mmCIF file of C-alpha atoms in Angstrom:
data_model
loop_
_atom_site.group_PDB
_atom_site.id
_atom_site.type_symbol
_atom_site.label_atom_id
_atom_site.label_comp_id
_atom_site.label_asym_id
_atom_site.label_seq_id
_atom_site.Cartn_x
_atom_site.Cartn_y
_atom_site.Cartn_z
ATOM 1 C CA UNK A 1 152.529 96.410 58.680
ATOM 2 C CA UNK A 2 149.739 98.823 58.812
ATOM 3 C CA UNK A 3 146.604 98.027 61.068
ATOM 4 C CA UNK A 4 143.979 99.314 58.599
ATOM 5 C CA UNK A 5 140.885 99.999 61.237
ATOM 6 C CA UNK A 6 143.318 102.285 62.950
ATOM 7 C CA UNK A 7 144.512 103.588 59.519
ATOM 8 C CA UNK A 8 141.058 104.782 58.666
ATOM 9 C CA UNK A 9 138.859 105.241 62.033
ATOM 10 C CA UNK A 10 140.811 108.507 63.112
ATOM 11 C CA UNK A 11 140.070 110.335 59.764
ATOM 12 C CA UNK A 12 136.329 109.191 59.987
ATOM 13 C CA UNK A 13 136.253 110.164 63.887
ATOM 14 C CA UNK A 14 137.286 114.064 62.654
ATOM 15 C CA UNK A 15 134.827 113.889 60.035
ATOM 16 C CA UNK A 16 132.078 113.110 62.332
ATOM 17 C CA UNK A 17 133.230 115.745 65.227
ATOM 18 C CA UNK A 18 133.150 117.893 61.938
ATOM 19 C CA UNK A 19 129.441 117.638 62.106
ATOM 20 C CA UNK A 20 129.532 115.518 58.971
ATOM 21 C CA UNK A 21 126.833 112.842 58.735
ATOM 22 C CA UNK A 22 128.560 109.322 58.892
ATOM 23 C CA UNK A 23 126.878 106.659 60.433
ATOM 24 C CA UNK A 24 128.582 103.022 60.876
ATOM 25 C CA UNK A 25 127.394 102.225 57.438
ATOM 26 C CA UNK A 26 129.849 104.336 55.624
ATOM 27 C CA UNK A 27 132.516 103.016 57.816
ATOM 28 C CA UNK A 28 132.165 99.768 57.049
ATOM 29 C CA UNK A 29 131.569 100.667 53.610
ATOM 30 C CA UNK A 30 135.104 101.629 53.134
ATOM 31 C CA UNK A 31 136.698 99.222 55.554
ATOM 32 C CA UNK A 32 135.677 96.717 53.597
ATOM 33 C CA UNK A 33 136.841 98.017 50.115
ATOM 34 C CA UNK A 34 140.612 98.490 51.393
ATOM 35 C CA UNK A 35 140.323 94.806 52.642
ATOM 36 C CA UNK A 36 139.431 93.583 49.822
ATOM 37 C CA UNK A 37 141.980 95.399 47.964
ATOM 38 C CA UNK A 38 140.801 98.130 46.816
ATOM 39 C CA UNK A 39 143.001 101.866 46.711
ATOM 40 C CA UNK A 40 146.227 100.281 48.295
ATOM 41 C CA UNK A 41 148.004 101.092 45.339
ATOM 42 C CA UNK A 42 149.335 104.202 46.660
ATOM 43 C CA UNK A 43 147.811 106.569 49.226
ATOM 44 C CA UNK A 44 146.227 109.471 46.684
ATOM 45 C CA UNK A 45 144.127 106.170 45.501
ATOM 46 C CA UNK A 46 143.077 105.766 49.379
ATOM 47 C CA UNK A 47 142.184 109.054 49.719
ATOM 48 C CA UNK A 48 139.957 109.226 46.729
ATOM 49 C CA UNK A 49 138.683 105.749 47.857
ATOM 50 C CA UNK A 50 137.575 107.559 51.635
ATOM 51 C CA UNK A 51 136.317 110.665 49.657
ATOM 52 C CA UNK A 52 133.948 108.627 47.481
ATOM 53 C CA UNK A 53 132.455 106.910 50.689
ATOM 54 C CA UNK A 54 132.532 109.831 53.141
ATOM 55 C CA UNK A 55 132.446 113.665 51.282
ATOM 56 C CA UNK A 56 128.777 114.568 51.000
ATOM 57 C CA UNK A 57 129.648 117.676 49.316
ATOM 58 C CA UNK A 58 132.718 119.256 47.471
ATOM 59 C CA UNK A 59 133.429 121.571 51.042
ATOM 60 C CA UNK A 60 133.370 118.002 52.776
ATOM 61 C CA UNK A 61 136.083 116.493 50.308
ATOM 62 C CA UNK A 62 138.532 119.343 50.947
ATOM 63 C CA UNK A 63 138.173 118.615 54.716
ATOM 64 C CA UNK A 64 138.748 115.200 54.226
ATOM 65 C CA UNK A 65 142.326 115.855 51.963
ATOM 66 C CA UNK A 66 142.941 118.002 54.834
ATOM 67 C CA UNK A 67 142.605 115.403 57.731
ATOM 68 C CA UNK A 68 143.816 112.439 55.695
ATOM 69 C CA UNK A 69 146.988 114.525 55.137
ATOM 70 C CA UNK A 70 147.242 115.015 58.875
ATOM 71 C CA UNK A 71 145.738 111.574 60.353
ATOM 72 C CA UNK A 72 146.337 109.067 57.666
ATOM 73 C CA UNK A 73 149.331 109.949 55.369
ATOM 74 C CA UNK A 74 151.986 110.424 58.500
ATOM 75 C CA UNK A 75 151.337 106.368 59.107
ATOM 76 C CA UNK A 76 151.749 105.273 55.087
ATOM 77 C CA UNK A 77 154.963 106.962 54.521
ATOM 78 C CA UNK A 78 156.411 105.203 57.679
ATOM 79 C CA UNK A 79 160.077 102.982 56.506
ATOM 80 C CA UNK A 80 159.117 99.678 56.229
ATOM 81 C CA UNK A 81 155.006 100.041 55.795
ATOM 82 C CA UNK A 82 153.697 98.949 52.629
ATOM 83 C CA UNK A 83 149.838 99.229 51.755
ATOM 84 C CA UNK A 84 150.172 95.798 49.427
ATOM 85 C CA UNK A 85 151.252 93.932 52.398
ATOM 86 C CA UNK A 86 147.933 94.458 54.031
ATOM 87 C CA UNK A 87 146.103 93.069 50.897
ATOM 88 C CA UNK A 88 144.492 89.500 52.103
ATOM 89 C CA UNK A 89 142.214 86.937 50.978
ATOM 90 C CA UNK A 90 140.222 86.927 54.107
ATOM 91 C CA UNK A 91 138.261 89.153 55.273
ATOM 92 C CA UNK A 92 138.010 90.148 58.818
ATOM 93 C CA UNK A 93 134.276 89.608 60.580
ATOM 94 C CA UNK A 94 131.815 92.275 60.173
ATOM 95 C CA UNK A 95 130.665 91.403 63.832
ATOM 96 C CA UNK A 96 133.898 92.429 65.626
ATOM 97 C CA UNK A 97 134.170 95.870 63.036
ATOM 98 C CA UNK A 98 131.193 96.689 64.031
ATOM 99 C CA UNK A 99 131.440 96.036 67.647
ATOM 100 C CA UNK A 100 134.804 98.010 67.695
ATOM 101 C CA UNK A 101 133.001 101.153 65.661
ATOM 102 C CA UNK A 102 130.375 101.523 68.342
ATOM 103 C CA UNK A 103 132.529 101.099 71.280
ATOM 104 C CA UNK A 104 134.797 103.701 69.396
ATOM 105 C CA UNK A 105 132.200 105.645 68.794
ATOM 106 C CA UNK A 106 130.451 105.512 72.446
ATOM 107 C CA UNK A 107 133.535 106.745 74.462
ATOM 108 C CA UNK A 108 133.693 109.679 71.919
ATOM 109 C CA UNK A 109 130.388 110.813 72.510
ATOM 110 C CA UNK A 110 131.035 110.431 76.108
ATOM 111 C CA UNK A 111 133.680 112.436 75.720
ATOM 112 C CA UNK A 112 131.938 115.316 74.084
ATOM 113 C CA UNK A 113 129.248 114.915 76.794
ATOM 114 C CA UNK A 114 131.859 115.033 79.797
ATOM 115 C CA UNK A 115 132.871 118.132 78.274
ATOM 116 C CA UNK A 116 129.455 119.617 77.746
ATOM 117 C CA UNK A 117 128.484 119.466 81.265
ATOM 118 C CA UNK A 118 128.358 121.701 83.242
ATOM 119 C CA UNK A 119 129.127 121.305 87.329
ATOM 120 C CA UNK A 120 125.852 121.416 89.313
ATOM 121 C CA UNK A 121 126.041 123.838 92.228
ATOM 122 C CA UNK A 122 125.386 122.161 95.346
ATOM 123 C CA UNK A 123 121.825 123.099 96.524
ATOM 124 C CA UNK A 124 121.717 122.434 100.589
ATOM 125 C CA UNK A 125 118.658 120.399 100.904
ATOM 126 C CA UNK A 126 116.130 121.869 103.702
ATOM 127 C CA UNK A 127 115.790 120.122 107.464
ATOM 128 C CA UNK A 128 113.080 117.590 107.043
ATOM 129 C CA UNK A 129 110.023 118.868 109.337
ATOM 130 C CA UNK A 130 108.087 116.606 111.454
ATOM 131 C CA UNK A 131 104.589 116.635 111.809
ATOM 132 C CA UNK A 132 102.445 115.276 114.315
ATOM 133 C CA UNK A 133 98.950 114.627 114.187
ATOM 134 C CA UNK A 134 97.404 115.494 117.639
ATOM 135 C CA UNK A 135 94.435 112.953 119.231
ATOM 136 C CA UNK A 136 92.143 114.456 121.598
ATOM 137 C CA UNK A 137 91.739 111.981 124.718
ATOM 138 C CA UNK A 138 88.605 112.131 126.528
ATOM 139 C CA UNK A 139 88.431 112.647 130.335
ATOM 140 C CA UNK A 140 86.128 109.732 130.477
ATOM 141 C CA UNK A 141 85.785 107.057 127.547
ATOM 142 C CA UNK A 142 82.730 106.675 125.488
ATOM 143 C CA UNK A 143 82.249 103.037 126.378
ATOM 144 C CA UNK A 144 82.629 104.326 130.151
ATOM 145 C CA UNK A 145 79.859 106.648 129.681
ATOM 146 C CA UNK A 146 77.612 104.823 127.727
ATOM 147 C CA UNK A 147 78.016 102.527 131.057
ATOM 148 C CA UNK A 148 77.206 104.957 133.706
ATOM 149 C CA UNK A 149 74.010 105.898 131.415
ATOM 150 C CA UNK A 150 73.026 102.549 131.938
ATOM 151 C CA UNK A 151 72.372 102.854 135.299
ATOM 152 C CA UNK A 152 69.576 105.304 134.817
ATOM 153 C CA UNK A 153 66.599 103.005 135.213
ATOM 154 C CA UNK A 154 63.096 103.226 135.884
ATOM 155 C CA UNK A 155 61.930 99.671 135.950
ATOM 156 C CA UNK A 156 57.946 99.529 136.073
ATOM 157 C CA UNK A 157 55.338 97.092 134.884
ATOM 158 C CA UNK A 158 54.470 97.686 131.441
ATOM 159 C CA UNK A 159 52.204 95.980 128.408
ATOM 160 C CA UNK A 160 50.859 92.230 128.703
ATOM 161 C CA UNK A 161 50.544 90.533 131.698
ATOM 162 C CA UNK A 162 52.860 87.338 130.008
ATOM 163 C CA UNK A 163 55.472 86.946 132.944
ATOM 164 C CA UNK A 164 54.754 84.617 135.974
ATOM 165 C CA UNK A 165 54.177 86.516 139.580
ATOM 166 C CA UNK A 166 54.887 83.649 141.582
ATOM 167 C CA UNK A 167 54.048 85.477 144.892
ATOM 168 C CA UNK A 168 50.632 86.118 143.627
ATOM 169 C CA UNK A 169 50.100 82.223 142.422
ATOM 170 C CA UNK A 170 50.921 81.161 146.029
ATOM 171 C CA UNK A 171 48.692 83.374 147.468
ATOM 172 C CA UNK A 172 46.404 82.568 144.985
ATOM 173 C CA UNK A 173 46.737 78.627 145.875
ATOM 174 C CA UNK A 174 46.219 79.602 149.854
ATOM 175 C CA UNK A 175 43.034 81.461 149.532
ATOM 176 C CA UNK A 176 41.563 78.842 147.457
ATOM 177 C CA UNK A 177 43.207 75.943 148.444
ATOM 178 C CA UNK A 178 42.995 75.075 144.610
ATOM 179 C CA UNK A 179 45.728 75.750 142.159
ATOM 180 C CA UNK A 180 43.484 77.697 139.971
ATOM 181 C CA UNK A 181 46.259 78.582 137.330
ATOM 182 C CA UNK A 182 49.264 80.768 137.221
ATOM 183 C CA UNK A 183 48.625 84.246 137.945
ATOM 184 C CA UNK A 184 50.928 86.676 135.454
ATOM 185 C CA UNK A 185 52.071 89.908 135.772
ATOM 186 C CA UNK A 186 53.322 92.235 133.137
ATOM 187 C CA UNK A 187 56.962 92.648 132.222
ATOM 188 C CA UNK A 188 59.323 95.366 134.253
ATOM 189 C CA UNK A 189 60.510 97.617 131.073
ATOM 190 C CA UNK A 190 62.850 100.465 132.354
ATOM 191 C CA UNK A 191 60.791 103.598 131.502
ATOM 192 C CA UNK A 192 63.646 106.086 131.834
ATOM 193 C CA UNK A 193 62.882 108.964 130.034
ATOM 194 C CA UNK A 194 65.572 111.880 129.693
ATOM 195 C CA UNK A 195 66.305 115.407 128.690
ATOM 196 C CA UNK A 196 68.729 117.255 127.658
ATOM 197 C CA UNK A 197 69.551 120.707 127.346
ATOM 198 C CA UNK A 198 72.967 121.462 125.572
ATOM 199 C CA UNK A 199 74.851 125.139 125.488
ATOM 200 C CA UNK A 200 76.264 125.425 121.725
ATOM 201 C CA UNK A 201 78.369 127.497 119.991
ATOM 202 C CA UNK A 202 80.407 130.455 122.006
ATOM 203 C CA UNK A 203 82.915 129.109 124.811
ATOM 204 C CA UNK A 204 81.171 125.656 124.278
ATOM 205 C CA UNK A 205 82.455 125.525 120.540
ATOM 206 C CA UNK A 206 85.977 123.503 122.133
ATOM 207 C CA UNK A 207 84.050 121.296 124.101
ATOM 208 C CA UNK A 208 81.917 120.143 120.970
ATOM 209 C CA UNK A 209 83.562 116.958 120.560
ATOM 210 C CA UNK A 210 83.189 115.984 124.298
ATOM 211 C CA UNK A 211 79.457 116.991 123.532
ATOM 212 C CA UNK A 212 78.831 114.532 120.914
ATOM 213 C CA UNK A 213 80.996 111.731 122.560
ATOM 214 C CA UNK A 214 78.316 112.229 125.833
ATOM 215 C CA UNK A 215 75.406 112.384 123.174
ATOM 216 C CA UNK A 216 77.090 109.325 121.396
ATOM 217 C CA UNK A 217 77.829 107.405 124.587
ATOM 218 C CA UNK A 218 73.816 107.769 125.997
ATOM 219 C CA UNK A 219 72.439 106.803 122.305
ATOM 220 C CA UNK A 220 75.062 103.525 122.849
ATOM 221 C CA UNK A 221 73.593 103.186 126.467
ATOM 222 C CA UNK A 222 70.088 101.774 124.491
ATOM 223 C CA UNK A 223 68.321 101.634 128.552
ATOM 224 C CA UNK A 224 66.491 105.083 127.959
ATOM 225 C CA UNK A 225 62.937 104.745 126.632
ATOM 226 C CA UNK A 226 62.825 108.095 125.214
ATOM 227 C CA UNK A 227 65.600 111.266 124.617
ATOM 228 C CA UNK A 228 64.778 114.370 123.722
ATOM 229 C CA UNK A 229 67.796 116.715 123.184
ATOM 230 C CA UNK A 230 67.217 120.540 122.651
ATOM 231 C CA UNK A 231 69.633 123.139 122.368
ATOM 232 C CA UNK A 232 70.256 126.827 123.506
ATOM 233 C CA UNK A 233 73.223 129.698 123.783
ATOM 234 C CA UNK A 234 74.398 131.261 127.390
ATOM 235 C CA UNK A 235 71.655 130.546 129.053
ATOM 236 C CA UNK A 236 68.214 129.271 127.996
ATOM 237 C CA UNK A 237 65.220 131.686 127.538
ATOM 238 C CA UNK A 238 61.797 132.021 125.899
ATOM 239 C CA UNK A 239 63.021 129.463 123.288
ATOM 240 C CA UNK A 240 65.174 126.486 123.196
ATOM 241 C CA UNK A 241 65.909 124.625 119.597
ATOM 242 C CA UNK A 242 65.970 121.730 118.228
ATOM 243 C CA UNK A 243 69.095 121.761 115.986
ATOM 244 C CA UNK A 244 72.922 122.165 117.359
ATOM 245 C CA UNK A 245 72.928 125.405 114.576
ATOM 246 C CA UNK A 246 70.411 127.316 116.838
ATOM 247 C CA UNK A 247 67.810 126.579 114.248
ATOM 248 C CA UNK A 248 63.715 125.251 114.631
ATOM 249 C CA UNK A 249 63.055 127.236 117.772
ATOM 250 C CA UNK A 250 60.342 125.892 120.325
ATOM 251 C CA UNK A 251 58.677 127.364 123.423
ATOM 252 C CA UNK A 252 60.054 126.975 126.409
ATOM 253 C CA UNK A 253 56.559 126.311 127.838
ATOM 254 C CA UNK A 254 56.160 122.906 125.052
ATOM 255 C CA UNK A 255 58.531 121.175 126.833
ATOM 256 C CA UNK A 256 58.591 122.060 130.684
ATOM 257 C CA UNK A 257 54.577 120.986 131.382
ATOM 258 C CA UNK A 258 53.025 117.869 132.692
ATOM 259 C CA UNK A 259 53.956 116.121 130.009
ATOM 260 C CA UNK A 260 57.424 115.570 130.972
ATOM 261 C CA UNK A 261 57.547 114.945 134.443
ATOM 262 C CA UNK A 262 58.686 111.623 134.748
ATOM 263 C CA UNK A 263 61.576 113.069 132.735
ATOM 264 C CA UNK A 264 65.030 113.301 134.251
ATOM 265 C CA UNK A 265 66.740 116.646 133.279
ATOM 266 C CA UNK A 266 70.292 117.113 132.016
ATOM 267 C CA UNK A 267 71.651 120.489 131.202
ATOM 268 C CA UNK A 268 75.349 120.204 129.767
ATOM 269 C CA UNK A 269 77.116 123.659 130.035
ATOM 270 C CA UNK A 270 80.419 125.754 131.070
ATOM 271 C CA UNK A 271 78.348 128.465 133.087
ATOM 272 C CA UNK A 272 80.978 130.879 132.245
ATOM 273 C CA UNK A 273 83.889 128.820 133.586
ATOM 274 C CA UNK A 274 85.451 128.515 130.056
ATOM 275 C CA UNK A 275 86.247 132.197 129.768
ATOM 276 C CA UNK A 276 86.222 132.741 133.760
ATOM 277 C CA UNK A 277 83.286 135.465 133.306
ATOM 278 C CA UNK A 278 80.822 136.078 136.369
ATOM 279 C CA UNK A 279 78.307 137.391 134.785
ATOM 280 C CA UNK A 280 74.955 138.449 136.698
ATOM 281 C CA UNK A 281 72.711 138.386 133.872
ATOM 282 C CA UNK A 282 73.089 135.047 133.283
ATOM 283 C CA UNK A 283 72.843 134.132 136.777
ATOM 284 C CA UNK A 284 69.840 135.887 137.019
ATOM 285 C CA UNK A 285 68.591 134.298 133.270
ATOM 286 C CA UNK A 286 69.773 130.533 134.733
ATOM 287 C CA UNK A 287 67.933 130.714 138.349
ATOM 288 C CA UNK A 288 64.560 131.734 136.066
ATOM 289 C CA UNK A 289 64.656 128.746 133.813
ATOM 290 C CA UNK A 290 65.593 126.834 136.847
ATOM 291 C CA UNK A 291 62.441 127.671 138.589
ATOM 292 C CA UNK A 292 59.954 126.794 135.410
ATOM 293 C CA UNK A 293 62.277 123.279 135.394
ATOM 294 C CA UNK A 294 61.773 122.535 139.103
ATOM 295 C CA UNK A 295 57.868 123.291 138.924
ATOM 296 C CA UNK A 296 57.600 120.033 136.476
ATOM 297 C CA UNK A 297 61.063 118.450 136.795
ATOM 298 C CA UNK A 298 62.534 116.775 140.214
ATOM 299 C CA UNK A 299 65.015 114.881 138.823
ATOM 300 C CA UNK A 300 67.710 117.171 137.654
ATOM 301 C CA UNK A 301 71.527 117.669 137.174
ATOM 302 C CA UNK A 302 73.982 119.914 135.481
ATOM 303 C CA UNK A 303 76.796 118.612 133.919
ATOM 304 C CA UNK A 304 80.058 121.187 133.256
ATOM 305 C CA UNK A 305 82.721 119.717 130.950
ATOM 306 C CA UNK A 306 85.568 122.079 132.784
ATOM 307 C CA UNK A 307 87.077 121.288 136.089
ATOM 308 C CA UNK A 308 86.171 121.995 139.538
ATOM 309 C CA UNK A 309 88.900 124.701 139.621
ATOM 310 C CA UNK A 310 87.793 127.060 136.976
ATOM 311 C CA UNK A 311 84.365 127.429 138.793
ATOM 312 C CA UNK A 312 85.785 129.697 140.980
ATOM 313 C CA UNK A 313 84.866 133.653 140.520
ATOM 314 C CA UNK A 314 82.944 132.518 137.527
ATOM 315 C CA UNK A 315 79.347 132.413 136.695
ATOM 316 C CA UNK A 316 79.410 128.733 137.158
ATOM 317 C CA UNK A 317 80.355 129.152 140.832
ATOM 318 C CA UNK A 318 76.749 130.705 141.426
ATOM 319 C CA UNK A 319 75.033 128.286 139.473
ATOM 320 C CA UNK A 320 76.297 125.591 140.870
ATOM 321 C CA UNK A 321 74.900 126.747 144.532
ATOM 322 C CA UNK A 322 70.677 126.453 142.327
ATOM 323 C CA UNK A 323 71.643 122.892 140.548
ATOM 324 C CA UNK A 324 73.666 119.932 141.854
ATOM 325 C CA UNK A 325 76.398 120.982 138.899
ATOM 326 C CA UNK A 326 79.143 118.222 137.956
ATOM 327 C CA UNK A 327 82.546 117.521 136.389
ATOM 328 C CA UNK A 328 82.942 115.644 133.607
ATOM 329 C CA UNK A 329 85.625 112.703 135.416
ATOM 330 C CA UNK A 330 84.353 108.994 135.993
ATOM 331 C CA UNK A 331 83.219 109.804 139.933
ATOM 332 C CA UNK A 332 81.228 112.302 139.255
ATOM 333 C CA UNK A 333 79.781 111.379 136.647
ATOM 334 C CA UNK A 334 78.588 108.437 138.955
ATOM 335 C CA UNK A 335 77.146 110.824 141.678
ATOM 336 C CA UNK A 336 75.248 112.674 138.611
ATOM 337 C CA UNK A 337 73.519 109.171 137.649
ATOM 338 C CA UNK A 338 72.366 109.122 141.209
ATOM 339 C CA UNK A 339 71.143 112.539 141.067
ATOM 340 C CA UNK A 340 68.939 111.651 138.320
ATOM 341 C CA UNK A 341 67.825 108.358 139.431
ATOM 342 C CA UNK A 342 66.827 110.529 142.559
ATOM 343 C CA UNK A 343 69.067 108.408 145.162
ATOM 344 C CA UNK A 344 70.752 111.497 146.444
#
C-alpha cells in the first residue's frame, strides 16, 4: 500500500531544488487529482499526470521523467503495491496537506541555509574602558564663603528717622519732665562697600573657577551695599578693566580717589606663586599700585588662591611682606574679613 504524499513530495522537492517554480499550489494541485483517482492506472499515466501540473517548459518535463524514474517509479514497481488500491472515496483534509507541505518545505530550506553559511570568525571583543568624570572640590565651599562675606559690615544710620531711639526718649522725658513724644532715629543699614581687583588669564587661568565661586559666593552674601569688580594681568598698571577678557580699560586714577574711601579693597592673585617665578618687576610694579591704594584705601587685603608653601622664593613671598596676603582655607579667610572690617 503506497503512501501517496510520500509517493509524490520527493519528485516535487527535486524539482524545486532544481530552481523550478512550484509553490504549494501545484502540490496540492496534483495531490488531489491522484486521490481522487486520477493517473493510477499505471505509472506512465502518473507521470504525465505530475508533468501536466509541474513542467513549465519542455526542458522542465524531461527533468521531471528523469526524477520520477529515479524517486517515484522504484516505489510503484515494489511486489505487492498496487496504485488502484490507493483509489478512495474520501479525501484526505487539505488542512493537514498543507500543514505537512510547509513543514516539508521549511526544514528544506533550512537545510539549504545551514549549508550556505558560512562560519563567522571569532572577532575578540575590545576591554571595555572606564571613564571617569573628574569634580573639582573647592578648598572652601561657596555657601562657606558667602558666610564669611557676611561678616563685612558697616552698620551706620541711614535714610528716615522711622525707628524708635529709646535712650533719646528717656532723656527726652527727664529734661522736660513731659513725655513730649517718641524721639526716632534712622535705621542702621550696613554700608559696606567693596572692591575688587582680580588677576586674569596667565597662571590665574586654573584658578578661574575658584575665582567665580569667590565672586559667586560675595554676590550670594547680599550684606555689601555696593561691588565694584575690575580686572587686570600680572600686576595692575596705568589701567585696570572692567571685563574678565581684558577688555573696557579705565584709569587707574577713576577708581583710587576720594570717592572710594570708605571702600574695603580686595585684590585676588597668585603673585607668581603658581609658576614659582620671583620676579622683580612685578614686585617693583605691585609696591607702586600699592602706594596709590593706601593713599585712599585703609582697609585692604590680598587674597592668593595657592598655599602658604608655594610663596616661598616666589614673587608672592615679597608681596606678601607690602599687603596682609592670604590663603584661600576657611581660617584665613576669617582673619582676611577682619582685615577688611579693620579689626586687625
Amino acid at each position: 500500500m503506497i503512501d501517496f504524499d510520500s509517493l509524490l513530495y520527493p519528485v516535487f522537492d527535486e524539482l524545486r531544488r532544481h530552481g523550478i517554480p512550484l509553490g504549494v499550489s501545484e502540490y496540492m494541485a496534483a495531490l488531489q487529482a491522484v486521490m481522487a483517482g486520477k493517473g493510477l492506472e499505471d505509472p506512465e499515466k502518473l507521470k504525465r499526470l505530475c508533468g501536466l501540473v509541474w513542467a513549465k517548459s519542455k526542458d522542465d518535463l524531461d527533468f521531471l521523467n528523469v526524477v520520477f524514474e529515479e524517486k517515484a517509479a522504484p516505489l510503484l514497481k515494489a511486489p505487492g503495491d498496487s496504485l488502484k488500491s490507493e483509489k478512495s472515496d474520501k479525501q484526505a483534509p487539505q488542512y493537514c496537506l498543507e500543514q505537512e507541505l510547509e513543514k516539508r518545505s521549511f526544514e528544506s530550506r533550512q537545510a539549504v541555509k545551514e549549508k550556505s553559511i558560512k562560519p563567522v570568525k571569532h572577532v575578540p571583543q575590545k576591554a571595555k574602558q572606564d571613564f571617569f568624570h573628574l569634580n573639582p572640590i573647592l578648598p572652601v565651599s561657596t555657601r562657606d564663603m558667602a558666610q564669611v562675606f557676611r561678616r563685612i559690615r558697616n552698620m551706620q544710620p541711614f535714610g528716615r528717622a522711622e525707628e524708635l531711639d529709646v535712650p533719646g526718649t528717656v532723656n527726652s522725658i527727664c529734661k522736660t519732665k513731659f513725655f513730649l513724644g517718641p524721639v526716632l532715629k534712622p535705621r542702621r543699614q550696613n554700608r559696606a562697600k567693596l572692591l575688587l581687583f582680580i588677576d586674569c588669564q596667565g597662571s590665574m587661568e586654573p584658578f578661574e573657577w575658584i575665582v567665580n565661586a569667590l565672586k559667586k559666593s560675595i554676590s550670594k552674601s547680599g550684606m555689601l551695599e555696593n561691588i565694584r569688580i575690575y580686572y587686570f594681568h600680572d600686576c595692575p598698571g596705568r589701567y585696570i578693566y572692567e571685563k574678565p577678557g581684558l577688555t573696557a580699560p579705565v584709569p587707574v586714577e577713576h577708581v583710587l580717589n576720594d570717592d572710594y574711601k570708605n571702600y574695603s579693597a580686595l585684590i585676588i592673585s597668585d603673585a607668581g606663586a603658581a609658576r614659582g617665578y620671583f620676579d622683580e618687576e612685578r614686585i617693583e610694579d605691585t609696591g607702586k599700585f600699592l602706594e596709590k591704594l593706601k593713599l585712599y584705601i585703609h582697609r585692604y587685603a590680598w587674597l592668593n588662591p595657592v598655599p602658604v608653601k608655594r610663596w616661598t622664593a616666589a614673587t608672592a613671598e615679597d608681596i606678601a611682606q607690602m599687603i596682609p596676603m592670604f590663603a584661600l582655607d576657611q581660617d584665613s579667610l576669617n582673619d582676611m574679613i577682619n582685615v577688611l572690617k579693620g579689626q586687625s
